[in-house]
Amino acid sequence: QAGIRSYLAVRGGFDVAPVLGSLSTDTLARIGPPAVATGDVLPVRAVSAGALVGAAEAAPAGLPTVQQEVVLDIVL
């Protein structure tokens, strides 16, 4: 029982009210929505077909492009 964690995710996320800015449930601290139980129906947020999963990230600045030659200094 102690130390076990389970994660459940769906495209669009669950349509529940955030608690302290999070949609997670912490059963030990009793924070967040009730823990998922047998027979629960979880509301899911609507999402358009083909929507990206996760937050869009910009490429890190300063990295070479595929077309650029990269010179590596190797010290033996």
mmCIF file with all atom_site columns, C-alpha atoms in Angstrom:
data_model
loop_
_atom_site.group_PDB
_atom_site.id
_atom_site.type_symbol
_atom_site.label_atom_id
_atom_site.label_alt_id
_atom_site.label_comp_id
_atom_site.label_asym_id
_atom_site.label_entity_id
_atom_site.label_seq_id
_atom_site.pdbx_PDB_ins_code
_atom_site.Cartn_x
_atom_site.Cartn_y
_atom_site.Cartn_z
_atom_site.occupancy
_atom_site.B_iso_or_equiv
_atom_site.pdbx_formal_charge
_atom_site.auth_seq_id
_atom_site.auth_comp_id
_atom_site.auth_asym_id
_atom_site.auth_atom_id
_atom_site.pdbx_PDB_model_num
ATOM 1  C CA . GLN A 1 1  ? 0.000   0.000  0.000   1.00 0.00 ? 1  GLN A CA 1
ATOM 2  C CA . ALA A 1 2  ? 2.732   2.500  0.830   1.00 0.00 ? 2  ALA A CA 1
ATOM 3  C CA . GLY A 1 3  ? 4.766   4.059  -1.946  1.00 0.00 ? 3  GLY A CA 1
ATOM 4  C CA . ILE A 1 4  ? 2.621   2.951  -4.869  1.00 0.00 ? 4  ILE A CA 1
ATOM 5  C CA . ARG A 1 5  ? 1.746   5.573  -7.475  1.00 0.00 ? 5  ARG A CA 1
ATOM 6  C CA . SER A 1 6  ? -0.492  5.283  -10.515 1.00 0.00 ? 6  SER A CA 1
ATOM 7  C CA . TYR A 1 7  ? -0.951  7.820  -13.288 1.00 0.00 ? 7  TYR A CA 1
ATOM 8  C CA . LEU A 1 8  ? -3.829  8.182  -15.699 1.00 0.00 ? 8  LEU A CA 1
ATOM 9  C CA . ALA A 1 9  ? -3.867  10.636 -18.593 1.00 0.00 ? 9  ALA A CA 1
ATOM 10 C CA . VAL A 1 10 ? -6.173  11.359 -21.518 1.00 0.00 ? 10 VAL A CA 1
ATOM 11 C CA . ARG A 1 11 ? -5.923  13.735 -24.467 1.00 0.00 ? 11 ARG A CA 1
ATOM 12 C CA . GLY A 1 12 ? -7.415  17.054 -23.378 1.00 0.00 ? 12 GLY A CA 1
ATOM 13 C CA . GLY A 1 13 ? -7.195  16.266 -19.684 1.00 0.00 ? 13 GLY A CA 1
ATOM 14 C CA . PHE A 1 14 ? -9.861  15.592 -17.122 1.00 0.00 ? 14 PHE A CA 1
ATOM 15 C CA . ASP A 1 15 ? -12.644 18.115 -16.635 1.00 0.00 ? 15 ASP A CA 1
ATOM 16 C CA . VAL A 1 16 ? -12.364 18.590 -12.875 1.00 0.00 ? 16 VAL A CA 1
ATOM 17 C CA . ALA A 1 17 ? -11.912 21.688 -10.724 1.00 0.00 ? 17 ALA A CA 1
ATOM 18 C CA . PRO A 1 18 ? -8.263  22.452 -9.933  1.00 0.00 ? 18 PRO A CA 1
ATOM 19 C CA . VAL A 1 19 ? -7.146  22.450 -6.304  1.00 0.00 ? 19 VAL A CA 1
ATOM 20 C CA . LEU A 1 20 ? -4.155  24.709 -5.601  1.00 0.00 ? 20 LEU A CA 1
ATOM 21 C CA . GLY A 1 21 ? -3.624  24.910 -9.383  1.00 0.00 ? 21 GLY A CA 1
ATOM 22 C CA . SER A 1 22 ? -3.471  21.137 -9.870  1.00 0.00 ? 22 SER A CA 1
ATOM 23 C CA . LEU A 1 23 ? -5.870  18.473 -11.140 1.00 0.00 ? 23 LEU A CA 1
ATOM 24 C CA . SER A 1 24 ? -3.965  15.746 -9.300  1.00 0.00 ? 24 SER A CA 1
ATOM 25 C CA . THR A 1 25 ? -5.186  13.789 -6.314  1.00 0.00 ? 25 THR A CA 1
ATOM 26 C CA . ASP A 1 26 ? -2.882  13.300 -3.343  1.00 0.00 ? 26 ASP A CA 1
ATOM 27 C CA . THR A 1 27 ? -4.617  10.675 -1.218  1.00 0.00 ? 27 THR A CA 1
ATOM 28 C CA . LEU A 1 28 ? -1.989  10.795 1.529   1.00 0.00 ? 28 LEU A CA 1
ATOM 29 C CA . ALA A 1 29 ? -2.339  14.568 2.036   1.00 0.00 ? 29 ALA A CA 1
ATOM 30 C CA . ARG A 1 30 ? -6.056  14.431 1.158   1.00 0.00 ? 30 ARG A CA 1
ATOM 31 C CA . ILE A 1 31 ? -5.645  17.195 -1.420  1.00 0.00 ? 31 ILE A CA 1
ATOM 32 C CA . GLY A 1 32 ? -7.444  17.354 -4.756  1.00 0.00 ? 32 GLY A CA 1
ATOM 33 C CA . PRO A 1 33 ? -10.423 15.546 -6.205  1.00 0.00 ? 33 PRO A CA 1
ATOM 34 C CA . PRO A 1 34 ? -11.440 12.191 -4.702  1.00 0.00 ? 34 PRO A CA 1
ATOM 35 C CA . ALA A 1 35 ? -9.314  9.207  -5.707  1.00 0.00 ? 35 ALA A CA 1
ATOM 36 C CA . VAL A 1 36 ? -10.588 7.163  -8.658  1.00 0.00 ? 36 VAL A CA 1
ATOM 37 C CA . ALA A 1 37 ? -12.667 4.184  -7.566  1.00 0.00 ? 37 ALA A CA 1
ATOM 38 C CA . THR A 1 38 ? -14.327 1.245  -9.309  1.00 0.00 ? 38 THR A CA 1
ATOM 39 C CA . GLY A 1 39 ? -17.351 2.398  -11.306 1.00 0.00 ? 39 GLY A CA 1
ATOM 40 C CA . ASP A 1 40 ? -16.282 6.057  -11.496 1.00 0.00 ? 40 ASP A CA 1
ATOM 41 C CA . VAL A 1 41 ? -16.977 7.894  -14.753 1.00 0.00 ? 41 VAL A CA 1
ATOM 42 C CA . LEU A 1 42 ? -14.310 10.524 -15.337 1.00 0.00 ? 42 LEU A CA 1
ATOM 43 C CA . PRO A 1 43 ? -15.284 13.705 -17.205 1.00 0.00 ? 43 PRO A CA 1
ATOM 44 C CA . VAL A 1 44 ? -12.875 14.525 -20.038 1.00 0.00 ? 44 VAL A CA 1
ATOM 45 C CA . ARG A 1 45 ? -12.324 17.958 -21.595 1.00 0.00 ? 45 ARG A CA 1
ATOM 46 C CA . ALA A 1 46 ? -13.314 18.343 -25.232 1.00 0.00 ? 46 ALA A CA 1
ATOM 47 C CA . VAL A 1 47 ? -10.394 18.509 -27.648 1.00 0.00 ? 47 VAL A CA 1
ATOM 48 C CA . SER A 1 48 ? -10.278 19.023 -31.398 1.00 0.00 ? 48 SER A CA 1
ATOM 49 C CA . ALA A 1 49 ? -9.130  16.165 -33.617 1.00 0.00 ? 49 ALA A CA 1
ATOM 50 C CA . GLY A 1 50 ? -5.402  16.272 -34.271 1.00 0.00 ? 50 GLY A CA 1
ATOM 51 C CA . ALA A 1 51 ? -4.680  18.584 -31.334 1.00 0.00 ? 51 ALA A CA 1
ATOM 52 C CA . LEU A 1 52 ? -1.126  18.466 -30.028 1.00 0.00 ? 52 LEU A CA 1
ATOM 53 C CA . VAL A 1 53 ? -0.487  16.565 -26.830 1.00 0.00 ? 53 VAL A CA 1
ATOM 54 C CA . GLY A 1 54 ? 1.409   18.549 -24.199 1.00 0.00 ? 54 GLY A CA 1
ATOM 55 C CA . ALA A 1 55 ? 2.665   22.102 -24.196 1.00 0.00 ? 55 ALA A CA 1
ATOM 56 C CA . ALA A 1 56 ? 4.394   23.358 -27.323 1.00 0.00 ? 56 ALA A CA 1
ATOM 57 C CA . GLU A 1 57 ? 8.091   23.970 -26.723 1.00 0.00 ? 57 GLU A CA 1
ATOM 58 C CA . ALA A 1 58 ? 10.435  26.266 -28.610 1.00 0.00 ? 58 ALA A CA 1
ATOM 59 C CA . ALA A 1 59 ? 13.762  24.823 -29.728 1.00 0.00 ? 59 ALA A CA 1
ATOM 60 C CA . PRO A 1 60 ? 16.608  25.789 -27.380 1.00 0.00 ? 60 PRO A CA 1
ATOM 61 C CA . ALA A 1 61 ? 18.495  28.863 -28.587 1.00 0.00 ? 61 ALA A CA 1
ATOM 62 C CA . GLY A 1 62 ? 22.037  28.465 -29.820 1.00 0.00 ? 62 GLY A CA 1
ATOM 63 C CA . LEU A 1 63 ? 21.797  24.940 -31.201 1.00 0.00 ? 63 LEU A CA 1
ATOM 64 C CA . PRO A 1 64 ? 23.041  24.340 -34.747 1.00 0.00 ? 64 PRO A CA 1
ATOM 65 C CA . THR A 1 65 ? 20.586  23.577 -37.514 1.00 0.00 ? 65 THR A CA 1
ATOM 66 C CA . VAL A 1 66 ? 20.672  20.358 -39.511 1.00 0.00 ? 66 VAL A CA 1
ATOM 67 C CA . GLN A 1 67 ? 22.429  22.189 -42.364 1.00 0.00 ? 67 GLN A CA 1
ATOM 68 C CA . GLN A 1 68 ? 25.257  23.601 -40.203 1.00 0.00 ? 68 GLN A CA 1
ATOM 69 C CA . GLU A 1 69 ? 28.597  21.840 -39.823 1.00 0.00 ? 69 GLU A CA 1
ATOM 70 C CA . VAL A 1 70 ? 29.546  21.107 -36.227 1.00 0.00 ? 70 VAL A CA 1
ATOM 71 C CA . VAL A 1 71 ? 33.188  20.929 -35.118 1.00 0.00 ? 71 VAL A CA 1
ATOM 72 C CA . LEU A 1 72 ? 33.867  18.973 -31.937 1.00 0.00 ? 72 LEU A CA 1
ATOM 73 C CA . ASP A 1 73 ? 37.023  19.421 -29.867 1.00 0.00 ? 73 ASP A CA 1
ATOM 74 C CA . ILE A 1 74 ? 38.141  16.034 -28.543 1.00 0.00 ? 74 ILE A CA 1
ATOM 75 C CA . VAL A 1 75 ? 40.680  15.714 -25.729 1.00 0.00 ? 75 VAL A CA 1
ATOM 76 C CA . LEU A 1 76 ? 42.240  12.293 -25.129 1.00 0.00 ? 76 LEU A CA 1
#
